[in-house]
CSV table of C-alpha atoms and ligand atoms in Angstrom, one decimal:
chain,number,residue,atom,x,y,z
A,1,UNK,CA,0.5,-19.6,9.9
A,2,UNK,CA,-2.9,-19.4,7.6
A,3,UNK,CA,-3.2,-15.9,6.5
A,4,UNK,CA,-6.3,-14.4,5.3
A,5,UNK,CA,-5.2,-11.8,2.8
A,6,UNK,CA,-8.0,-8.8,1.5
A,7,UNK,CA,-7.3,-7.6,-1.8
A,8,UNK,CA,-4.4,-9.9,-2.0
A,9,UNK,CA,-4.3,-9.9,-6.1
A,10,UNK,CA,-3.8,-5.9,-5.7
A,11,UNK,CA,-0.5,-4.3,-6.3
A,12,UNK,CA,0.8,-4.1,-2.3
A,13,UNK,CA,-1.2,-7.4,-1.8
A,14,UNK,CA,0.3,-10.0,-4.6
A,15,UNK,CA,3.4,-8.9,-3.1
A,16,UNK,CA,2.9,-9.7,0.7
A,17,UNK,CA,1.5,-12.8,-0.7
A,18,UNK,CA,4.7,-13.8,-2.3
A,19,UNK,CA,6.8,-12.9,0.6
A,20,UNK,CA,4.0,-14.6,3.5
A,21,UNK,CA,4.7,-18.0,1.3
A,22,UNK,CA,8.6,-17.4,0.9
A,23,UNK,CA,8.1,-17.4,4.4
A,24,UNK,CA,6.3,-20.2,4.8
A,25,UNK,CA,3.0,-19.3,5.6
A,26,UNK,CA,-0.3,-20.7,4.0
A,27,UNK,CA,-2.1,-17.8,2.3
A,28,UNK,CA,-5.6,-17.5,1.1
A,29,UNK,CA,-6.9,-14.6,-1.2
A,30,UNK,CA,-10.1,-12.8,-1.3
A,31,UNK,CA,-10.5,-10.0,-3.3
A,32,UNK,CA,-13.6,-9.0,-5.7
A,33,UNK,CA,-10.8,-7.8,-8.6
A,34,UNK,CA,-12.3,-5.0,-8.8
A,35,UNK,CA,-8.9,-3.2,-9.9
A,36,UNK,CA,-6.9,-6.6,-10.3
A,37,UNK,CA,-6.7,-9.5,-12.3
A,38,UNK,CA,-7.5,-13.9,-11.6
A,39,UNK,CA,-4.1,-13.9,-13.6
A,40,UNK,CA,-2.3,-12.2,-10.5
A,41,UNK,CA,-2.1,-15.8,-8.2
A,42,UNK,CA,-1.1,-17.5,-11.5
A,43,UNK,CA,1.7,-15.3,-12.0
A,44,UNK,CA,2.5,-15.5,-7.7
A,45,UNK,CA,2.1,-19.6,-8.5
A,46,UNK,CA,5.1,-18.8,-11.5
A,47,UNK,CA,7.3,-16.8,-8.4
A,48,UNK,CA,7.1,-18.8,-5.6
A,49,UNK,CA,5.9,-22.4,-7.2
A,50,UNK,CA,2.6,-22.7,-6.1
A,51,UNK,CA,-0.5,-20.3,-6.7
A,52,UNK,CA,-2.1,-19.2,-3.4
A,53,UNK,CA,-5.9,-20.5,-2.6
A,54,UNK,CA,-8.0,-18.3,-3.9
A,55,UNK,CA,-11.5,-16.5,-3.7
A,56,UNK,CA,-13.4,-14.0,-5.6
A,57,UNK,CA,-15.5,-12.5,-2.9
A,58,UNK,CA,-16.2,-9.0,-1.6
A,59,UNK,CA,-15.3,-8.5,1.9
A,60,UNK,CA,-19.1,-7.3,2.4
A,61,UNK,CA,-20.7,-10.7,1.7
A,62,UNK,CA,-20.6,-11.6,5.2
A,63,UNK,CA,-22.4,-14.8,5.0
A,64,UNK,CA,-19.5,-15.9,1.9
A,65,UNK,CA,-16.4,-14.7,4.1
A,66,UNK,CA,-18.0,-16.5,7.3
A,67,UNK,CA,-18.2,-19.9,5.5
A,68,UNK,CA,-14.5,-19.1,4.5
A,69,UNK,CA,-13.5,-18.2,8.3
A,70,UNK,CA,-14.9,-21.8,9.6
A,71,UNK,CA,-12.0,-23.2,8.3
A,72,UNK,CA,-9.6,-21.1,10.4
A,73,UNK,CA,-7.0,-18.5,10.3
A,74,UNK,CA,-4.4,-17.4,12.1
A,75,UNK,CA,-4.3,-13.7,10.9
A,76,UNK,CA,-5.9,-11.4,8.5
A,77,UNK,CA,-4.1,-9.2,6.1
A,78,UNK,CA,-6.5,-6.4,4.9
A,79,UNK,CA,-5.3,-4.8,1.8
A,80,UNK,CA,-9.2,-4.4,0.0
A,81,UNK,CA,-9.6,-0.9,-0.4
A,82,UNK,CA,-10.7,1.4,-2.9
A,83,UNK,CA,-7.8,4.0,-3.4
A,84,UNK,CA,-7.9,6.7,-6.3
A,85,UNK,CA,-7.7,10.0,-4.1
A,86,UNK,CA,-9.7,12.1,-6.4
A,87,UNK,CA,-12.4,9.4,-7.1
A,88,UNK,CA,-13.1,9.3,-3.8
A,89,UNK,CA,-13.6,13.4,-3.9
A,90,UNK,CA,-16.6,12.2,-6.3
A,91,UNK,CA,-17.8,9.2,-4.7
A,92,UNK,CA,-17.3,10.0,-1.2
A,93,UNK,CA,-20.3,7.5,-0.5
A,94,UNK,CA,-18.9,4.5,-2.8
A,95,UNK,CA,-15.1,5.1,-0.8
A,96,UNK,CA,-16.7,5.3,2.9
A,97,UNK,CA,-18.9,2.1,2.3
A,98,UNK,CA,-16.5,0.1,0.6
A,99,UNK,CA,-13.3,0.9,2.7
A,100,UNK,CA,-14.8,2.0,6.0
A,101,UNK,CA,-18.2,-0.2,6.0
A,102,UNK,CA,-16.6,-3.2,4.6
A,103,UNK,CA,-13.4,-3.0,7.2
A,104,UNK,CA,-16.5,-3.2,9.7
A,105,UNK,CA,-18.2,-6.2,8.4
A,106,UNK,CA,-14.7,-8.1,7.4
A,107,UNK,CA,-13.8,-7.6,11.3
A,108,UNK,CA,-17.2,-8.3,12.8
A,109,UNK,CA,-16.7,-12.1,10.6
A,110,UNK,CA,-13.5,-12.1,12.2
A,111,UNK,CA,-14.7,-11.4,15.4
A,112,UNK,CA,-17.2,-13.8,15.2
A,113,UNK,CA,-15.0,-16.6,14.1
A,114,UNK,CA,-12.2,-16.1,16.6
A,115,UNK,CA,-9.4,-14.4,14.2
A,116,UNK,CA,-7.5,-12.4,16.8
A,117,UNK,CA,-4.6,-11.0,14.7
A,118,UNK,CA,-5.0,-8.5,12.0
A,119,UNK,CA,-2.6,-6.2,10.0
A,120,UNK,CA,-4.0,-3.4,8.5
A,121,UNK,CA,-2.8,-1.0,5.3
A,122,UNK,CA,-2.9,2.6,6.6
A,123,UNK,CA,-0.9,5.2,5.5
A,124,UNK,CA,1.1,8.1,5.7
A,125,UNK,CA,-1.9,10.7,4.9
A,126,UNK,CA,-3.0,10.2,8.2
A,127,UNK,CA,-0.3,12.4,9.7
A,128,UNK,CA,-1.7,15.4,7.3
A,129,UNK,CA,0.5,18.1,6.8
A,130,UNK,CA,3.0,17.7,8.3
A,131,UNK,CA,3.9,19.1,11.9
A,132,UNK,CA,8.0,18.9,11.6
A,133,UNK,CA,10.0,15.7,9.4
A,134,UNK,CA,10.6,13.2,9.7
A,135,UNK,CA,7.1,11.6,10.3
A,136,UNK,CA,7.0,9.7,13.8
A,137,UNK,CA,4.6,7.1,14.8
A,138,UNK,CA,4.0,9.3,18.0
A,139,UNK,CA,2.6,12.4,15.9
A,140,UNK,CA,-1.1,13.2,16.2
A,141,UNK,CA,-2.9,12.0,13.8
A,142,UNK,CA,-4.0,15.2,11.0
A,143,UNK,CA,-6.3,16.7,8.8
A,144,UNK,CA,-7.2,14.7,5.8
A,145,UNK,CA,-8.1,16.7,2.4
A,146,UNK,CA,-9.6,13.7,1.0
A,147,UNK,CA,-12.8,10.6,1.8
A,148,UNK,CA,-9.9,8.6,1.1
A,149,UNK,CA,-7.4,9.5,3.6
A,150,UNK,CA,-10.1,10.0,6.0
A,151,UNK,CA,-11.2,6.3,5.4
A,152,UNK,CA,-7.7,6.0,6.6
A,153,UNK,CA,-8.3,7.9,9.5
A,154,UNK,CA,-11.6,6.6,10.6
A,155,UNK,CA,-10.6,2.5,9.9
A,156,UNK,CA,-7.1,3.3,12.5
A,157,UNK,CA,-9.9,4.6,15.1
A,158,UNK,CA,-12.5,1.8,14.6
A,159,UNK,CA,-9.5,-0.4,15.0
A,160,UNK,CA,-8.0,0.9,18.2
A,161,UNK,CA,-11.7,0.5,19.7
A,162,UNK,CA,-12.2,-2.8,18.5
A,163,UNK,CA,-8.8,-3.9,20.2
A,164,UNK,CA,-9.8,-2.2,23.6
A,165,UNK,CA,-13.1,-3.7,23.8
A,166,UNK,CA,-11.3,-7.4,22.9
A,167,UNK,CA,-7.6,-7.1,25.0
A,168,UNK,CA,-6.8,-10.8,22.9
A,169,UNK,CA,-6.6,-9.2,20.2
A,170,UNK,CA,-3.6,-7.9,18.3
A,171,UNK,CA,-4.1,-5.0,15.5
A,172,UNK,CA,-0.7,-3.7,13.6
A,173,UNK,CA,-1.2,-0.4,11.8
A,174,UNK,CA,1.3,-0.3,9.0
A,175,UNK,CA,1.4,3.5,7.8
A,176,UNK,CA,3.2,3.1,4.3
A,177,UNK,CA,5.0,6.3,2.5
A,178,UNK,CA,5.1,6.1,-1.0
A,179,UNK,CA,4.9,2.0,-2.5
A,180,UNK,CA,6.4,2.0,-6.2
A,181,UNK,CA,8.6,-0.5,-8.7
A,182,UNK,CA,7.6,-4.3,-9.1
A,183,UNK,CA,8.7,-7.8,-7.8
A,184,UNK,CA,12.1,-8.3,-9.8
A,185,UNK,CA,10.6,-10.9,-11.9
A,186,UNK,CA,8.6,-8.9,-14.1
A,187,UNK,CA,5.5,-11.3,-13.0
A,188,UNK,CA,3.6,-8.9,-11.1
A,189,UNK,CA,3.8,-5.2,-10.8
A,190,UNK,CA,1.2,-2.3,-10.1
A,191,UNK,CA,-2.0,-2.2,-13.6
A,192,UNK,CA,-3.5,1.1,-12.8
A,193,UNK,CA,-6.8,1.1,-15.1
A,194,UNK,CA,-6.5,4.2,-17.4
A,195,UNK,CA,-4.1,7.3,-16.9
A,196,UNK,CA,-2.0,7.3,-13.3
A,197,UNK,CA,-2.2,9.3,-10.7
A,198,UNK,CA,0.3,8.3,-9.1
A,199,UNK,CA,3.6,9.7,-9.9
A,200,UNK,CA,6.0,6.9,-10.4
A,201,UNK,CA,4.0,5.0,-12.8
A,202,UNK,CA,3.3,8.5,-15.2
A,203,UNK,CA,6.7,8.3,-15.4
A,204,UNK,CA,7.0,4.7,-16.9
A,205,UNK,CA,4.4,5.8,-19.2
A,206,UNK,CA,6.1,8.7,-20.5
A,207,UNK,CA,9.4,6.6,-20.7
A,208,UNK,CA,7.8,3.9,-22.5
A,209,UNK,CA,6.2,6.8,-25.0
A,210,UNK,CA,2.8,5.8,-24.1
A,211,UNK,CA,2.0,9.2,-22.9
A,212,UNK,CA,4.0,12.5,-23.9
A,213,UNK,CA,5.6,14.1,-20.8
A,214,UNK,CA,5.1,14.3,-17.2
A,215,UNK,CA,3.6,16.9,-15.2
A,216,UNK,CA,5.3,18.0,-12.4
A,217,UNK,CA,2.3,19.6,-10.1
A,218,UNK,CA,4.6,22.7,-8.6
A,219,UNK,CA,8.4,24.0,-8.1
A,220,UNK,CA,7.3,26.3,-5.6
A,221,UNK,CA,7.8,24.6,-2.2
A,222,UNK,CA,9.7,24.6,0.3
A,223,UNK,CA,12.6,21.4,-0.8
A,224,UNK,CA,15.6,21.9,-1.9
A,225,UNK,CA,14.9,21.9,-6.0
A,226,UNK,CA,11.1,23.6,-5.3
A,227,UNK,CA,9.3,19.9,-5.8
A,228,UNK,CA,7.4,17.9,-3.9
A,229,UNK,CA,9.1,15.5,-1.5
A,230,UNK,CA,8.1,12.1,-0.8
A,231,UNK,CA,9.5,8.7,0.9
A,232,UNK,CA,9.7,6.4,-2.3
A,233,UNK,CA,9.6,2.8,-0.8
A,234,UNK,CA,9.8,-0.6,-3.1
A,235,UNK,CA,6.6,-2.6,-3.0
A,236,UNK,CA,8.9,-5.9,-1.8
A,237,UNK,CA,10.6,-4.1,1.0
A,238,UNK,CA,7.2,-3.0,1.9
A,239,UNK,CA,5.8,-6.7,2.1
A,240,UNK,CA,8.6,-8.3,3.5
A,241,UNK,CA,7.9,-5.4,6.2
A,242,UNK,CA,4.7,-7.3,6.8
A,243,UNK,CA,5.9,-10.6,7.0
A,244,UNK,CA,8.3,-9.2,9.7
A,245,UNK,CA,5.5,-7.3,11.6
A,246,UNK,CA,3.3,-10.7,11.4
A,247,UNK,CA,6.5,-12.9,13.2
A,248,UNK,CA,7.0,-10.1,15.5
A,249,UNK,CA,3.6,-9.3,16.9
A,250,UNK,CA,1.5,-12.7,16.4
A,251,UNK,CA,-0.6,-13.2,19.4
A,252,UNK,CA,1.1,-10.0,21.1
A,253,UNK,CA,-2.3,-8.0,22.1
A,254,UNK,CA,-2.2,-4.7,21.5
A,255,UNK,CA,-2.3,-1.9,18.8
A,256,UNK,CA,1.0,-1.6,16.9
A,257,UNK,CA,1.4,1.4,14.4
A,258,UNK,CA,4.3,1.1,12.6
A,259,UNK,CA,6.0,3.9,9.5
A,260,UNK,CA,6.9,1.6,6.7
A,261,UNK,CA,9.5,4.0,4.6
A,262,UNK,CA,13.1,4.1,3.7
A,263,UNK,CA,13.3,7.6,5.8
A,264,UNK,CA,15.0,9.3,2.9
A,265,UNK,CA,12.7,11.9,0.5
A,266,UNK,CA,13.0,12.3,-3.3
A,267,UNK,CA,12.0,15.0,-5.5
A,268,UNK,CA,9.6,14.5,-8.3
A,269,UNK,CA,13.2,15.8,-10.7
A,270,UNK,CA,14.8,13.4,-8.8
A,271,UNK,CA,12.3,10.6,-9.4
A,272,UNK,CA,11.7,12.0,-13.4
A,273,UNK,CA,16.1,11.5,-13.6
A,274,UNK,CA,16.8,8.3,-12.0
A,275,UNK,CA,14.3,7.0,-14.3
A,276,UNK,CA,15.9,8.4,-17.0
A,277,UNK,CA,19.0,6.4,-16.4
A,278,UNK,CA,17.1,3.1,-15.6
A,279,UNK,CA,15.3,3.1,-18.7
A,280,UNK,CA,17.7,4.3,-21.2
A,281,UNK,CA,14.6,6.4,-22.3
A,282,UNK,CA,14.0,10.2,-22.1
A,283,UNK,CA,10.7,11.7,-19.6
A,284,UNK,CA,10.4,15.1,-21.0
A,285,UNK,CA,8.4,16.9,-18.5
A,286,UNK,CA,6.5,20.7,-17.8
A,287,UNK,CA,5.8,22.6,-14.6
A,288,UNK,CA,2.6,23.1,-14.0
A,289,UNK,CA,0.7,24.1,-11.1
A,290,UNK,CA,0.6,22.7,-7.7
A,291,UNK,CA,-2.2,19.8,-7.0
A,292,UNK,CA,-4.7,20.2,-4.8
A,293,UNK,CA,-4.5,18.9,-1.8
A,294,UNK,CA,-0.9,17.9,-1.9
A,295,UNK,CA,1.4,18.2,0.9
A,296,UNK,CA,5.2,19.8,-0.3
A,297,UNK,CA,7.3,17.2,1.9
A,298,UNK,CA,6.8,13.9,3.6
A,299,UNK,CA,9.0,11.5,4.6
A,300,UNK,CA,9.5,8.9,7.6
A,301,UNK,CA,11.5,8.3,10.5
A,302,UNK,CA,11.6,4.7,10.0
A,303,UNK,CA,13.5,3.5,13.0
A,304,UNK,CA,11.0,2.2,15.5
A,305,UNK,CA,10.2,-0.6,12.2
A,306,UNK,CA,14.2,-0.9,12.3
A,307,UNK,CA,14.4,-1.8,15.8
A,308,UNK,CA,11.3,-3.7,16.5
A,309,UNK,CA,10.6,-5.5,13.3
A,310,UNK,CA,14.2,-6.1,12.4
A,311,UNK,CA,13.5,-4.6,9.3
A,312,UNK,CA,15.0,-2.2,6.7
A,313,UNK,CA,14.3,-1.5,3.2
A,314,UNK,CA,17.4,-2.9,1.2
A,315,UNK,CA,16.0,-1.1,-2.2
A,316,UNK,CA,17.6,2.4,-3.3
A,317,UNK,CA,15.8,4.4,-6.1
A,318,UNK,CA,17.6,2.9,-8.7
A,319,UNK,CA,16.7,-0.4,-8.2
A,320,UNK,CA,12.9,0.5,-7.9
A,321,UNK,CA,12.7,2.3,-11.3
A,322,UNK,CA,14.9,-0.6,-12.9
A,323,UNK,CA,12.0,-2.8,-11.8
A,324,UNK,CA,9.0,-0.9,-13.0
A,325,UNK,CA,10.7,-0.4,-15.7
A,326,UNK,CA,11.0,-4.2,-16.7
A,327,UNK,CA,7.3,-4.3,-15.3
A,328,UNK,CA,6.4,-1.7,-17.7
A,329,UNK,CA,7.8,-3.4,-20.8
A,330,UNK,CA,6.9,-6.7,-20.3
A,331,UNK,CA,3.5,-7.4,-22.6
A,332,UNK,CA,-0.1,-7.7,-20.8
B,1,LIG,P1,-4.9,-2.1,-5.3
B,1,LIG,O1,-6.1,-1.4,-5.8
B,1,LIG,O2,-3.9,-2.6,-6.3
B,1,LIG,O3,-5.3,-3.3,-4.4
B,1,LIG,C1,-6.5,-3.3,-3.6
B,1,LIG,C2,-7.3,-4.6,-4.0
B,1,LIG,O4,-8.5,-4.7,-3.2
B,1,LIG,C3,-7.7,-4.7,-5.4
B,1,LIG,O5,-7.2,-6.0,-5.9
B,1,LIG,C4,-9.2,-4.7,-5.4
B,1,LIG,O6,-9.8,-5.5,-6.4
B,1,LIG,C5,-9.5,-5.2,-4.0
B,1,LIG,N1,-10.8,-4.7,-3.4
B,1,LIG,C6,-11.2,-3.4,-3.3
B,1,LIG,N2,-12.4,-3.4,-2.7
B,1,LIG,C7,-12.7,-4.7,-2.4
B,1,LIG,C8,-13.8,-5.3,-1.7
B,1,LIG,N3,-14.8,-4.6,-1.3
B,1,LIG,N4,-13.8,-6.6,-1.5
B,1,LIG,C9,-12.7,-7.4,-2.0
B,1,LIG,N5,-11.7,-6.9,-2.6
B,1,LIG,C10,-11.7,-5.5,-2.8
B,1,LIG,O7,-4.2,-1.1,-4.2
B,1,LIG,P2,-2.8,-1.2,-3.5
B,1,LIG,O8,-2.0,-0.1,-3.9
B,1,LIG,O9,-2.3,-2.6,-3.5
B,1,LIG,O10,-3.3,-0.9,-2.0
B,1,LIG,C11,-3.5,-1.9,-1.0
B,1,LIG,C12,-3.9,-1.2,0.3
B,1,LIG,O11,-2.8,-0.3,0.7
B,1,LIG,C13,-5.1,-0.3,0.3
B,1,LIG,O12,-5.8,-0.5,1.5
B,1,LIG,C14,-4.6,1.1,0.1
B,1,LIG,O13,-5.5,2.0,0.6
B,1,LIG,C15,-3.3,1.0,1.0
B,1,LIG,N6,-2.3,2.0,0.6
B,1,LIG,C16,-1.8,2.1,-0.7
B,1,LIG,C17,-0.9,3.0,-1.0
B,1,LIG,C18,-0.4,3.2,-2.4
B,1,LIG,O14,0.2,4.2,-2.7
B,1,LIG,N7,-0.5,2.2,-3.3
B,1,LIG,C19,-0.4,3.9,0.0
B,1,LIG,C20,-0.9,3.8,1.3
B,1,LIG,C21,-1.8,2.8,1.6
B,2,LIG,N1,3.3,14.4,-9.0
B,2,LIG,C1,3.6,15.1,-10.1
B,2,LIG,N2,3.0,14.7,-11.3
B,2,LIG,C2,2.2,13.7,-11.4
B,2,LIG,C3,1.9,12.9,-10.3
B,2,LIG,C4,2.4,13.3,-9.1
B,2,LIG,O1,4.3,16.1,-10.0
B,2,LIG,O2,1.7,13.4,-12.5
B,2,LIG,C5,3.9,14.7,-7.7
B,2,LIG,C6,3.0,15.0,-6.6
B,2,LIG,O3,2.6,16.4,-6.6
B,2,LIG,C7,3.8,14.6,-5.3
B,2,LIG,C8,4.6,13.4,-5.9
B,2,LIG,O4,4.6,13.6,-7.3
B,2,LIG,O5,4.7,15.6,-5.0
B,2,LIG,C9,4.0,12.1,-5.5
B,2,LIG,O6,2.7,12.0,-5.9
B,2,LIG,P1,1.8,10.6,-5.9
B,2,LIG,O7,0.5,10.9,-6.5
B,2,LIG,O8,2.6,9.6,-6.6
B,2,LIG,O9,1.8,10.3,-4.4
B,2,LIG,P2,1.1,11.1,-3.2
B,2,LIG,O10,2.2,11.2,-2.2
B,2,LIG,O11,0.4,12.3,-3.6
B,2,LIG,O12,0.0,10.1,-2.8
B,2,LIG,C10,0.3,8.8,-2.2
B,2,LIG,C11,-0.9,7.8,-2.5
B,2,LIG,C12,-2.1,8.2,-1.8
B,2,LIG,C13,-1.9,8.4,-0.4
B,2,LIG,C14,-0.7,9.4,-0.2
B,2,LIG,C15,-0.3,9.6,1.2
B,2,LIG,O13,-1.2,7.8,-3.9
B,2,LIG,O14,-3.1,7.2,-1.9
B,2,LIG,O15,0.4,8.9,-0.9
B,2,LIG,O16,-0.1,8.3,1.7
B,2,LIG,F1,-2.9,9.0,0.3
C-alpha cells in the first residue's frame, strides 16, 4: 500500500514508518518538524535501506497536501499533533487549531481526493479517570483535565461522524498507554526539546547525569508501592501494532478503536529501578507532591488488539529501558 504518514519524522511516527516499509508498504512523510528533525528519514533510510519520500509541509496548507493527494494513497497515518500536556494548559488556542483544526482540514483533502482509510493516534486520556482497570475499548469515553486530551476527545468524535456520513470509509482509533524506549538500533529514538515531561525519558536524563534526580509526583495513591501506575508500551511494539491494524482493517468500513498496551502497570519505583539495572547508572530520586491532573492508575486490557489484530507486545520493561538507554547515549 502507499501510506500517507502525518508527523511521520516524530517519535511514534519514524517508527511506524520503519515497520510500514519492513512491511512492505510505500510510505510518504509529511510533517512541518516542528518538534523533529530532516535527519529522522535519513536515519529510517540507515534502518530499513531506503529513506522514505518525504515532505516538509503542515497538514493545514490544504492546497500543498492536495497537490500531494493527486498522486494517490491508499491510507493515511496521522501522527501530527502537538502534545506537551501543560503547554497546551497555556496555549489552549495554538493545541485546538493545530490538532483539532488541522485533523479537519487533513481529512477534508482526503475526502476530497478519495483516501478512504485512515488510522488515527488517540490515546488513553480519553477514558479519564478511570471507572474500574483494566481500561476496555467499550468504556465511555471521560473527563479530560487538559486542551490536549480533549483534542483527543473531540478528533475521536469528529472522526466517528465523518465515517457515518461516508459508510466507505474505514477509521481505526488506536488508543496508546504509555509509548517509551527506542528502535534497537540506536538510529532513532524520542528528542524531547528542553526538560521532559514525560517520565521515562527524566529518567534517562538523570541516568546519564544530565539532570540531578527524578521527581516522583506522589506516594500517596492507591497502587501497591503508593506511585502512580501506568501501562509502559515500547514505541516498536506500538508501530508494528499499526502495521497489523492497517492489514487487518484496509477497506473494512467502519470505526475501529483499538487499546494499544501490554496490559500490565508499572510504578514510577519500578520504572526509576529497572532503569537502574539497564544502565549500570544510579537515578537518585525525591517525593514530591502529586501532579496536577494526573490519574493514580491506568492500564489496558489489551485483548481485543490480541485477538483481532494478531498482535501482542513482545517487549518487557527491561528491554525498553535498555533501548532508551542506548538511544540516550548515542551523540546528537
Ligand atoms: P512527536 O511530537 O514526536 O511527533 C509529532 C510530529 O508531528 C512531530 O514530528 C511534529 O513536527 C509533527 N507536527 C505537529 N504538528 C504538525 C502540523 N501541523 N503539520 C505537520 N506536522 C506536524 O509526538 P509523538 O509522541 O510521536 O506522538 C505522535 C502522535 O501520538 C500524536 O498525535 C500524539 O498526540 C499521539 N500520542 C502520543 C503519546 C505519547 O506519549 N508520546 C501518547 C498518546 C498519543
Ligand atoms: N512522573 C513522575 N515524575 C516525572 C514525570 C512523571 O513521577 O518527572 C509520573 C507521573 O506522575 C505518572 C507517571 O510518572 O504517574 C507517568 O507520567 P508521564 O508524564 O510519563 O505520562 P502520563 O501517563 O502522565 O502521560 C502520558 C502522555 C500524555 C497522555 C497521557 C495519557 O505523556 O500525553 O499519557 O495518554 F495524555
Amino acid at each position: 500500500m502507499r501510506v500517507l504518514v502525518t508527523g511521520g519524522t516524530g517519535f511514534i511516527g519514524s517508527h511506524t514508518v520503519v515497520s510500514l516499509m519492513e512491511a512492505g508498504h510505500e510510505v510518504v512523510v509529511l510533517d512541518n518538524l516542528s518538534n523533529s528533525h530532516r535527519s529522522v528519514t535519513r536515519r529510517i533510510g540507515e534502518i530499513v535501506g531506503t529513506a522514505p519520500e518525504f515532505h516538509q509541509a503542515d497538514i493545514r496548507d490544504t492546497e500543498r497536501l492536495a497537490d500531494l493527494a493527486s498522486d494517490g494513497f491508499d491510507a493515511c497515518m496521522h501522527f501530527a499533533a502537538l502534545k506537551a500536556v501543560g503547554e497546551s494548559v497555556e496555549d489552549p488556542l495554538g493545541y485546538y487549531e493545530n490538532n483539532v483544526g488541522g485533523t479537519i482540514s487533513l481529512l477534508q483533502v482526503l475526502l476530497d481526493a478519495g483516501v478512504q482509510n485512515f488510522v488515527f493516534s488517540s490515546s488513553c486520556t480519553v477514558y479519564g479517570e478511570p471507572l474500574s482497570l483494566p481500561l476496555t475499548e467499550d468504556m465511555p469515553i471521560g473527563t479530560a483535565t487538559n486542551p490536549y486530551g480533549w483534542s483527543k476527545i473531540m478528533m475521536e468524535q469528529v472522526l466517528r461522524d465523518v465515517r457515518v456520513a461516508n459508510p466507505d470509509w474505514t477509521v481505526t482509533l488506536l488508543r496508546y498507554f504509555n509509548p517509551v524506549g527506542a528502535h534497537p538500533s540506536g538510529l532513532i529514538g524520542e528528542d524531547p526539546m528542553g526538560v521532559p515531561s514525560n517520565l521515562m525519558p527524566y529518567v534517562a536524563k538523570v541516568a546519564f547525569g544530565e539532570l540531578p534526580k527524578v521527581q516522583v509526583f506522589g506516594n500517596d495513591y492507591d497502587t501497591h508501592d503508593g506511585t502512580g501506575v501506568r501501562d509502559y508500551i515500547h514505541v516498536v511494539d506500538l508501530a508494528e501494532g499499526h502495521v497489523a491494524a492497517l492489514d487487518r482493517h484496509f477497506d473494512d468500513p467502519g470505526t475501529h478503536i483499538y487499546n494499544l498496551g501490554t496490559g500490565q502497570g508499572s510504578s514510577v519505583l519500578e520504572i526509576i529501578n529497572a532503569y537502574e539495572l539497564a544502565s549500570g547508572q544510579p537515578v537518585p530520586y525525591e517525593v514530591v507532591g502529586r501532579r496536577a491532573g494526573d490519574v493514580g492508575a491506568n492500564w489496558a486490557d489489551a485483548s481485543k488488539a490480541q485477538q483481532h489484530l494478531e498482535w501482542a507486545t513482545k517487549r518487557d520493561l527491561a528491554e525498553m529501558c535498555a533501548d532508551s538507554w542506548r538511544w540516550q547515549q548515542k551523540a546528537r
